Each structure stands twice: as structure tokens, then as C-alpha cells.
mmCIF file with all atom_site columns, C-alpha atoms in Angstrom:
data_model
loop_
_atom_site.group_PDB
_atom_site.id
_atom_site.type_symbol
_atom_site.label_atom_id
_atom_site.label_alt_id
_atom_site.label_comp_id
_atom_site.label_asym_id
_atom_site.label_entity_id
_atom_site.label_seq_id
_atom_site.pdbx_PDB_ins_code
_atom_site.Cartn_x
_atom_site.Cartn_y
_atom_site.Cartn_z
_atom_site.occupancy
_atom_site.B_iso_or_equiv
_atom_site.pdbx_formal_charge
_atom_site.auth_seq_id
_atom_site.auth_comp_id
_atom_site.auth_asym_id
_atom_site.auth_atom_id
_atom_site.pdbx_PDB_model_num
ATOM 1   C CA . ASP A 1 1   ? 2.668   24.836  -7.110 1.00 50.00 ? 1   ASP A CA 1
ATOM 2   C CA . ALA A 1 2   ? 1.756   24.511  -3.496 1.00 53.00 ? 2   ALA A CA 1
ATOM 3   C CA . GLY A 1 3   ? 0.782   20.923  -3.577 1.00 55.00 ? 3   GLY A CA 1
ATOM 4   C CA . SER A 1 4   ? 4.423   19.870  -4.627 1.00 59.00 ? 4   SER A CA 1
ATOM 5   C CA . GLN A 1 5   ? 6.023   21.959  -1.981 1.00 60.00 ? 5   GLN A CA 1
ATOM 6   C CA . ASP A 1 6   ? 3.889   19.995  0.680  1.00 59.00 ? 6   ASP A CA 1
ATOM 7   C CA . ASP A 1 7   ? 5.439   16.751  -0.751 1.00 71.00 ? 7   ASP A CA 1
ATOM 8   C CA . GLN A 1 8   ? 8.845   17.865  0.083  1.00 86.00 ? 8   GLN A CA 1
ATOM 9   C CA . PHE A 1 9   ? 8.360   17.557  3.819  1.00 92.00 ? 9   PHE A CA 1
ATOM 10  C CA . TYR A 1 10  ? 7.899   14.298  5.883  1.00 93.00 ? 10  TYR A CA 1
ATOM 11  C CA . GLU A 1 11  ? 4.777   15.046  7.872  1.00 93.00 ? 11  GLU A CA 1
ATOM 12  C CA . PRO A 1 12  ? 4.400   13.691  11.320 1.00 91.00 ? 12  PRO A CA 1
ATOM 13  C CA . ILE A 1 13  ? 1.747   11.360  10.569 1.00 94.00 ? 13  ILE A CA 1
ATOM 14  C CA . GLU A 1 14  ? 3.729   9.898   7.803  1.00 96.00 ? 14  GLU A CA 1
ATOM 15  C CA . LEU A 1 15  ? 6.558   9.195   10.549 1.00 95.00 ? 15  LEU A CA 1
ATOM 16  C CA . LEU A 1 16  ? 3.971   7.770   12.838 1.00 96.00 ? 16  LEU A CA 1
ATOM 17  C CA . GLU A 1 17  ? 2.665   5.511   10.044 1.00 97.00 ? 17  GLU A CA 1
ATOM 18  C CA . ASP A 1 18  ? 6.015   4.362   8.944  1.00 97.00 ? 18  ASP A CA 1
ATOM 19  C CA . LEU A 1 19  ? 6.990   3.491   12.569 1.00 96.00 ? 19  LEU A CA 1
ATOM 20  C CA . ARG A 1 20  ? 3.846   1.658   13.254 1.00 97.00 ? 20  ARG A CA 1
ATOM 21  C CA . GLN A 1 21  ? 4.190   -0.320  10.045 1.00 96.00 ? 21  GLN A CA 1
ATOM 22  C CA . GLY A 1 22  ? 7.796   -1.282  10.910 1.00 97.00 ? 22  GLY A CA 1
ATOM 23  C CA . ILE A 1 23  ? 7.400   -1.863  14.355 1.00 97.00 ? 23  ILE A CA 1
ATOM 24  C CA . TRP A 1 24  ? 4.176   -3.879  14.077 1.00 97.00 ? 24  TRP A CA 1
ATOM 25  C CA . SER A 1 25  ? 4.913   -5.661  10.674 1.00 96.00 ? 25  SER A CA 1
ATOM 26  C CA . GLU A 1 26  ? 4.174   -9.093  12.353 1.00 94.00 ? 26  GLU A CA 1
ATOM 27  C CA . LEU A 1 27  ? 0.656   -8.086  12.657 1.00 91.00 ? 27  LEU A CA 1
ATOM 28  C CA . GLU A 1 28  ? 0.340   -8.096  9.071  1.00 91.00 ? 28  GLU A CA 1
ATOM 29  C CA . SER A 1 29  ? 0.297   -11.850 9.237  1.00 85.00 ? 29  SER A CA 1
ATOM 30  C CA . LYS A 1 30  ? -2.885  -13.839 10.271 1.00 78.00 ? 30  LYS A CA 1
ATOM 31  C CA . SER A 1 31  ? -0.899  -15.939 12.452 1.00 81.00 ? 31  SER A CA 1
ATOM 32  C CA . PRO A 1 32  ? 1.929   -13.451 13.767 1.00 87.00 ? 32  PRO A CA 1
ATOM 33  C CA . GLU A 1 33  ? 4.890   -14.808 15.763 1.00 92.00 ? 33  GLU A CA 1
ATOM 34  C CA . ILE A 1 34  ? 6.643   -12.221 17.738 1.00 94.00 ? 34  ILE A CA 1
ATOM 35  C CA . ASP A 1 35  ? 10.085  -12.823 19.501 1.00 94.00 ? 35  ASP A CA 1
ATOM 36  C CA . LEU A 1 36  ? 11.266  -11.325 22.676 1.00 96.00 ? 36  LEU A CA 1
ATOM 37  C CA . TYR A 1 37  ? 13.247  -8.310  21.026 1.00 97.00 ? 37  TYR A CA 1
ATOM 38  C CA . ARG A 1 38  ? 10.343  -7.271  19.011 1.00 97.00 ? 38  ARG A CA 1
ATOM 39  C CA . ARG A 1 39  ? 7.946   -7.731  21.892 1.00 97.00 ? 39  ARG A CA 1
ATOM 40  C CA . ASN A 1 40  ? 10.225  -5.576  23.801 1.00 98.00 ? 40  ASN A CA 1
ATOM 41  C CA . LEU A 1 41  ? 10.333  -2.900  20.998 1.00 98.00 ? 41  LEU A CA 1
ATOM 42  C CA . GLN A 1 42  ? 6.612   -2.930  20.603 1.00 98.00 ? 42  GLN A CA 1
ATOM 43  C CA . ARG A 1 43  ? 6.027   -2.340  24.398 1.00 98.00 ? 43  ARG A CA 1
ATOM 44  C CA . ALA A 1 44  ? 8.533   0.726   24.297 1.00 98.00 ? 44  ALA A CA 1
ATOM 45  C CA . HIS A 1 45  ? 6.466   1.937   21.256 1.00 98.00 ? 45  HIS A CA 1
ATOM 46  C CA . ILE A 1 46  ? 2.931   1.600   23.002 1.00 98.00 ? 46  ILE A CA 1
ATOM 47  C CA . ASP A 1 47  ? 4.828   3.493   26.163 1.00 97.00 ? 47  ASP A CA 1
ATOM 48  C CA . LEU A 1 48  ? 5.919   6.381   24.039 1.00 96.00 ? 48  LEU A CA 1
ATOM 49  C CA . LEU A 1 49  ? 2.591   6.704   22.206 1.00 97.00 ? 49  LEU A CA 1
ATOM 50  C CA . ALA A 1 50  ? 0.740   6.751   25.636 1.00 96.00 ? 50  ALA A CA 1
ATOM 51  C CA . GLU A 1 51  ? 3.133   9.419   26.864 1.00 94.00 ? 51  GLU A CA 1
ATOM 52  C CA . ARG A 1 52  ? 2.260   11.462  23.883 1.00 93.00 ? 52  ARG A CA 1
ATOM 53  C CA . VAL A 1 53  ? -1.456  11.090  24.437 1.00 93.00 ? 53  VAL A CA 1
ATOM 54  C CA . LYS A 1 54  ? -1.224  12.456  27.959 1.00 88.00 ? 54  LYS A CA 1
ATOM 55  C CA . ASP A 1 55  ? 0.532   15.555  26.691 1.00 83.00 ? 55  ASP A CA 1
ATOM 56  C CA . LYS A 1 56  ? -2.315  18.446  26.901 1.00 79.00 ? 56  LYS A CA 1
ATOM 57  C CA . SER A 1 57  ? -0.386  21.039  24.814 1.00 74.00 ? 57  SER A CA 1
ATOM 58  C CA . ASP A 1 58  ? -2.700  23.021  22.480 1.00 69.00 ? 58  ASP A CA 1
ATOM 59  C CA . LYS A 1 59  ? 0.301   23.578  20.172 1.00 83.00 ? 59  LYS A CA 1
ATOM 60  C CA . SER A 1 60  ? 0.738   20.174  18.840 1.00 87.00 ? 60  SER A CA 1
ATOM 61  C CA . ASP A 1 61  ? -1.259  17.584  16.831 1.00 90.00 ? 61  ASP A CA 1
ATOM 62  C CA . LEU A 1 62  ? 0.853   14.780  18.388 1.00 91.00 ? 62  LEU A CA 1
ATOM 63  C CA . PRO A 1 63  ? -1.512  13.616  21.139 1.00 92.00 ? 63  PRO A CA 1
ATOM 64  C CA . ALA A 1 64  ? -4.391  13.116  18.586 1.00 93.00 ? 64  ALA A CA 1
ATOM 65  C CA . LEU A 1 65  ? -2.037  11.401  16.281 1.00 94.00 ? 65  LEU A CA 1
ATOM 66  C CA . ALA A 1 66  ? -0.683  9.109   19.031 1.00 95.00 ? 66  ALA A CA 1
ATOM 67  C CA . ARG A 1 67  ? -4.252  8.428   20.047 1.00 96.00 ? 67  ARG A CA 1
ATOM 68  C CA . ALA A 1 68  ? -5.122  7.348   16.557 1.00 97.00 ? 68  ALA A CA 1
ATOM 69  C CA . GLN A 1 69  ? -2.103  5.038   16.327 1.00 97.00 ? 69  GLN A CA 1
ATOM 70  C CA . LEU A 1 70  ? -2.771  3.460   19.504 1.00 98.00 ? 70  LEU A CA 1
ATOM 71  C CA . LYS A 1 71  ? -6.257  2.746   18.313 1.00 97.00 ? 71  LYS A CA 1
ATOM 72  C CA . LEU A 1 72  ? -5.042  1.205   15.083 1.00 97.00 ? 72  LEU A CA 1
ATOM 73  C CA . ILE A 1 73  ? -2.385  -1.020  16.852 1.00 97.00 ? 73  ILE A CA 1
ATOM 74  C CA . ARG A 1 74  ? -5.123  -2.011  19.279 1.00 96.00 ? 74  ARG A CA 1
ATOM 75  C CA . ASP A 1 75  ? -7.582  -2.934  16.568 1.00 95.00 ? 75  ASP A CA 1
ATOM 76  C CA . VAL A 1 76  ? -5.269  -4.992  14.673 1.00 93.00 ? 76  VAL A CA 1
ATOM 77  C CA . ALA A 1 77  ? -3.896  -6.688  17.801 1.00 93.00 ? 77  ALA A CA 1
ATOM 78  C CA . ARG A 1 78  ? -7.635  -7.703  18.532 1.00 92.00 ? 78  ARG A CA 1
ATOM 79  C CA . SER A 1 79  ? -8.085  -9.145  15.243 1.00 89.00 ? 79  SER A CA 1
ATOM 80  C CA . ARG A 1 80  ? -5.012  -11.278 15.671 1.00 86.00 ? 80  ARG A CA 1
ATOM 81  C CA . THR A 1 81  ? -6.172  -12.630 18.876 1.00 82.00 ? 81  THR A CA 1
ATOM 82  C CA . GLN A 1 82  ? -9.803  -13.677 17.795 1.00 73.00 ? 82  GLN A CA 1
ATOM 83  C CA . PRO A 1 83  ? -9.689  -17.516 17.841 1.00 61.00 ? 83  PRO A CA 1
ATOM 84  C CA . ASP A 1 84  ? -12.969 -17.996 15.938 1.00 52.00 ? 84  ASP A CA 1
ATOM 85  C CA . ILE A 1 85  ? -11.452 -15.629 13.157 1.00 46.00 ? 85  ILE A CA 1
ATOM 86  C CA . VAL A 1 86  ? -7.752  -16.295 12.891 1.00 44.00 ? 86  VAL A CA 1
ATOM 87  C CA . GLY A 1 87  ? -6.412  -17.896 16.001 1.00 46.00 ? 87  GLY A CA 1
ATOM 88  C CA . TYR A 1 88  ? -7.032  -21.685 15.110 1.00 51.00 ? 88  TYR A CA 1
ATOM 89  C CA . THR A 1 89  ? -7.112  -23.858 11.932 1.00 51.00 ? 89  THR A CA 1
ATOM 90  C CA . SER A 1 90  ? -8.559  -27.237 11.333 1.00 51.00 ? 90  SER A CA 1
ATOM 91  C CA . THR A 1 91  ? -5.886  -30.037 11.036 1.00 53.00 ? 91  THR A CA 1
ATOM 92  C CA . ALA A 1 92  ? -6.483  -32.932 8.816  1.00 58.00 ? 92  ALA A CA 1
ATOM 93  C CA . ASN A 1 93  ? -8.046  -34.881 11.510 1.00 58.00 ? 93  ASN A CA 1
ATOM 94  C CA . GLY A 1 94  ? -10.630 -32.172 12.222 1.00 59.00 ? 94  GLY A CA 1
ATOM 95  C CA . GLN A 1 95  ? -8.918  -30.969 15.363 1.00 54.00 ? 95  GLN A CA 1
ATOM 96  C CA . LYS A 1 96  ? -8.054  -27.294 15.911 1.00 57.00 ? 96  LYS A CA 1
ATOM 97  C CA . ALA A 1 97  ? -4.276  -26.163 15.865 1.00 55.00 ? 97  ALA A CA 1
ATOM 98  C CA . ILE A 1 98  ? -3.345  -22.918 17.311 1.00 58.00 ? 98  ILE A CA 1
ATOM 99  C CA . LEU A 1 99  ? -1.760  -20.586 14.769 1.00 67.00 ? 99  LEU A CA 1
ATOM 100 C CA . VAL A 1 100 ? -0.670  -18.001 17.301 1.00 79.00 ? 100 VAL A CA 1
ATOM 101 C CA . SER A 1 101 ? 1.817   -19.042 20.177 1.00 85.00 ? 101 SER A CA 1
ATOM 102 C CA . THR A 1 102 ? 0.697   -18.634 23.764 1.00 89.00 ? 102 THR A CA 1
ATOM 103 C CA . ILE A 1 103 ? 3.477   -15.918 24.347 1.00 93.00 ? 103 ILE A CA 1
ATOM 104 C CA . THR A 1 104 ? 2.502   -14.053 21.379 1.00 92.00 ? 104 THR A CA 1
ATOM 105 C CA . GLN A 1 105 ? -1.135  -14.277 22.433 1.00 91.00 ? 105 GLN A CA 1
ATOM 106 C CA . ALA A 1 106 ? -0.214  -13.118 25.996 1.00 94.00 ? 106 ALA A CA 1
ATOM 107 C CA . HIS A 1 107 ? 1.807   -10.161 24.404 1.00 96.00 ? 107 HIS A CA 1
ATOM 108 C CA . LEU A 1 108 ? -1.015  -8.839  22.464 1.00 95.00 ? 108 LEU A CA 1
ATOM 109 C CA . ALA A 1 109 ? -3.539  -9.132  25.136 1.00 94.00 ? 109 ALA A CA 1
ATOM 110 C CA . GLN A 1 110 ? -1.260  -7.192  27.407 1.00 96.00 ? 110 GLN A CA 1
ATOM 111 C CA . VAL A 1 111 ? -0.685  -4.800  24.524 1.00 97.00 ? 111 VAL A CA 1
ATOM 112 C CA . ILE A 1 112 ? -4.536  -4.182  24.097 1.00 96.00 ? 112 ILE A CA 1
ATOM 113 C CA . ALA A 1 113 ? -4.842  -3.749  28.000 1.00 96.00 ? 113 ALA A CA 1
ATOM 114 C CA . ASP A 1 114 ? -2.149  -1.128  28.074 1.00 96.00 ? 114 ASP A CA 1
ATOM 115 C CA . ILE A 1 115 ? -3.550  0.663   25.259 1.00 97.00 ? 115 ILE A CA 1
ATOM 116 C CA . GLU A 1 116 ? -7.088  0.902   26.772 1.00 96.00 ? 116 GLU A CA 1
ATOM 117 C CA . ALA A 1 117 ? -5.435  2.130   29.868 1.00 95.00 ? 117 ALA A CA 1
ATOM 118 C CA . ALA A 1 118 ? -3.614  4.735   27.941 1.00 95.00 ? 118 ALA A CA 1
ATOM 119 C CA . LEU A 1 119 ? -6.897  5.735   26.162 1.00 94.00 ? 119 LEU A CA 1
ATOM 120 C CA . ASP A 1 120 ? -8.912  5.853   29.382 1.00 89.00 ? 120 ASP A CA 1
ATOM 121 C CA . PRO A 1 121 ? -6.788  7.060   32.298 1.00 75.00 ? 121 PRO A CA 1
ATOM 122 C CA . GLN A 1 122 ? -9.999  6.392   34.660 1.00 74.00 ? 122 GLN A CA 1
ATOM 123 C CA . VAL A 1 123 ? -9.695  2.695   33.885 1.00 61.00 ? 123 VAL A CA 1
ATOM 124 C CA . HIS A 1 124 ? -5.929  2.630   34.456 1.00 51.00 ? 124 HIS A CA 1
ATOM 125 C CA . SER A 1 125 ? -6.151  4.630   37.905 1.00 51.00 ? 125 SER A CA 1
ATOM 126 C CA . THR A 1 126 ? -9.080  2.463   39.195 1.00 49.00 ? 126 THR A CA 1
ATOM 127 C CA . THR A 1 127 ? -7.278  -0.823  38.070 1.00 48.00 ? 127 THR A CA 1
ATOM 128 C CA . ALA A 1 128 ? -4.035  0.469   39.799 1.00 45.00 ? 128 ALA A CA 1
ATOM 129 C CA . ALA A 1 129 ? -5.902  1.410   42.905 1.00 47.00 ? 129 ALA A CA 1
ATOM 130 C CA . SER A 1 130 ? -7.407  -2.002  43.186 1.00 46.00 ? 130 SER A CA 1
ATOM 131 C CA . ALA A 1 131 ? -4.198  -3.780  42.734 1.00 43.00 ? 131 ALA A CA 1
ATOM 132 C CA . VAL A 1 132 ? -2.474  -2.002  45.727 1.00 43.00 ? 132 VAL A CA 1
ATOM 133 C CA . GLY A 1 133 ? -5.656  -2.359  47.815 1.00 46.00 ? 133 GLY A CA 1
ATOM 134 C CA . GLY A 1 134 ? -7.037  0.997   47.239 1.00 46.00 ? 134 GLY A CA 1
ATOM 135 C CA . GLY A 1 135 ? -10.213 -0.255  45.594 1.00 45.00 ? 135 GLY A CA 1
ATOM 136 C CA . ALA A 1 136 ? -10.953 -3.016  48.318 1.00 45.00 ? 136 ALA A CA 1
ATOM 137 C CA . SER A 1 137 ? -13.182 -2.219  51.479 1.00 43.00 ? 137 SER A CA 1
ATOM 138 C CA . PRO A 1 138 ? -11.422 -2.101  54.724 1.00 44.00 ? 138 PRO A CA 1
ATOM 139 C CA . ARG A 1 139 ? -11.671 -5.270  56.693 1.00 43.00 ? 139 ARG A CA 1
ATOM 140 C CA . ARG A 1 140 ? -13.475 -5.440  59.934 1.00 41.00 ? 140 ARG A CA 1
#
């Protein structure tokens, strides 16, 4: 049966899903805490996926699969940085307590920005030009 023959192969989407779930497992928690080593691993994962998105080869589905993975990571990271949804909890005295550390919030914000730059190179090139003075008008 042809269906069972397909089950013998580890499909590229399965590999990407397994990698994403393992590398970003902290995001399964509503109050993720991500240590330095995991943040570095996650940044490297984003960089690798972003490189695959840029590949314009007509012979591979990898750019489309990488783009889909980046969008999934971005959406989950956004959901973990929404203070009105999951970022805060009420304490016994009615005050708000932060559930996600500042460094994890900063990391996730940077992840979101890096993914958006990878998904829209126009934004990235405009931001880069502005950062080096290319976007500013000359002084007189």
C-alpha cells in the first residue's frame, strides 16, 4: 500500500516541526523562562530558517516550509509577550506580578523583530539603512 510506504520516510516538515518543538519548548508555558544557552540556540535557529527563506531555488519546498516555521514561532512568541493576556498575574494584594522575566521578554521581542525582518526584507533594508545614516536626510 502506497500510504504505508510514505510512513517510512521522515518528511522535511516533520523534521522542521520536531526541531521547532524541541528548540522552542519553553514557549509551551504561559510564563516561559529561557536561559542564555537556549536563547543562543533559538537565535541560531531563527538565523538558519531566515537563510532558507532567502533561497529562491525552484527545486525545493524548504523556503516555504522555513517561512511557515518562522511565522509559527513569531505568533507563539507574540502570545507570550502580551501583558494583558499572559504577561502578568494578580497577587494576593491585588498588584500585578510579572510572569515573564525582563530578559526573556527582551529576547522574545528581538525574536519577533528578527523574524519580521526575515519575512519582509524591505523592512530590514530600510531599518539597516536608517541605522547607518542612509535613511536620514543630509545636514545643511
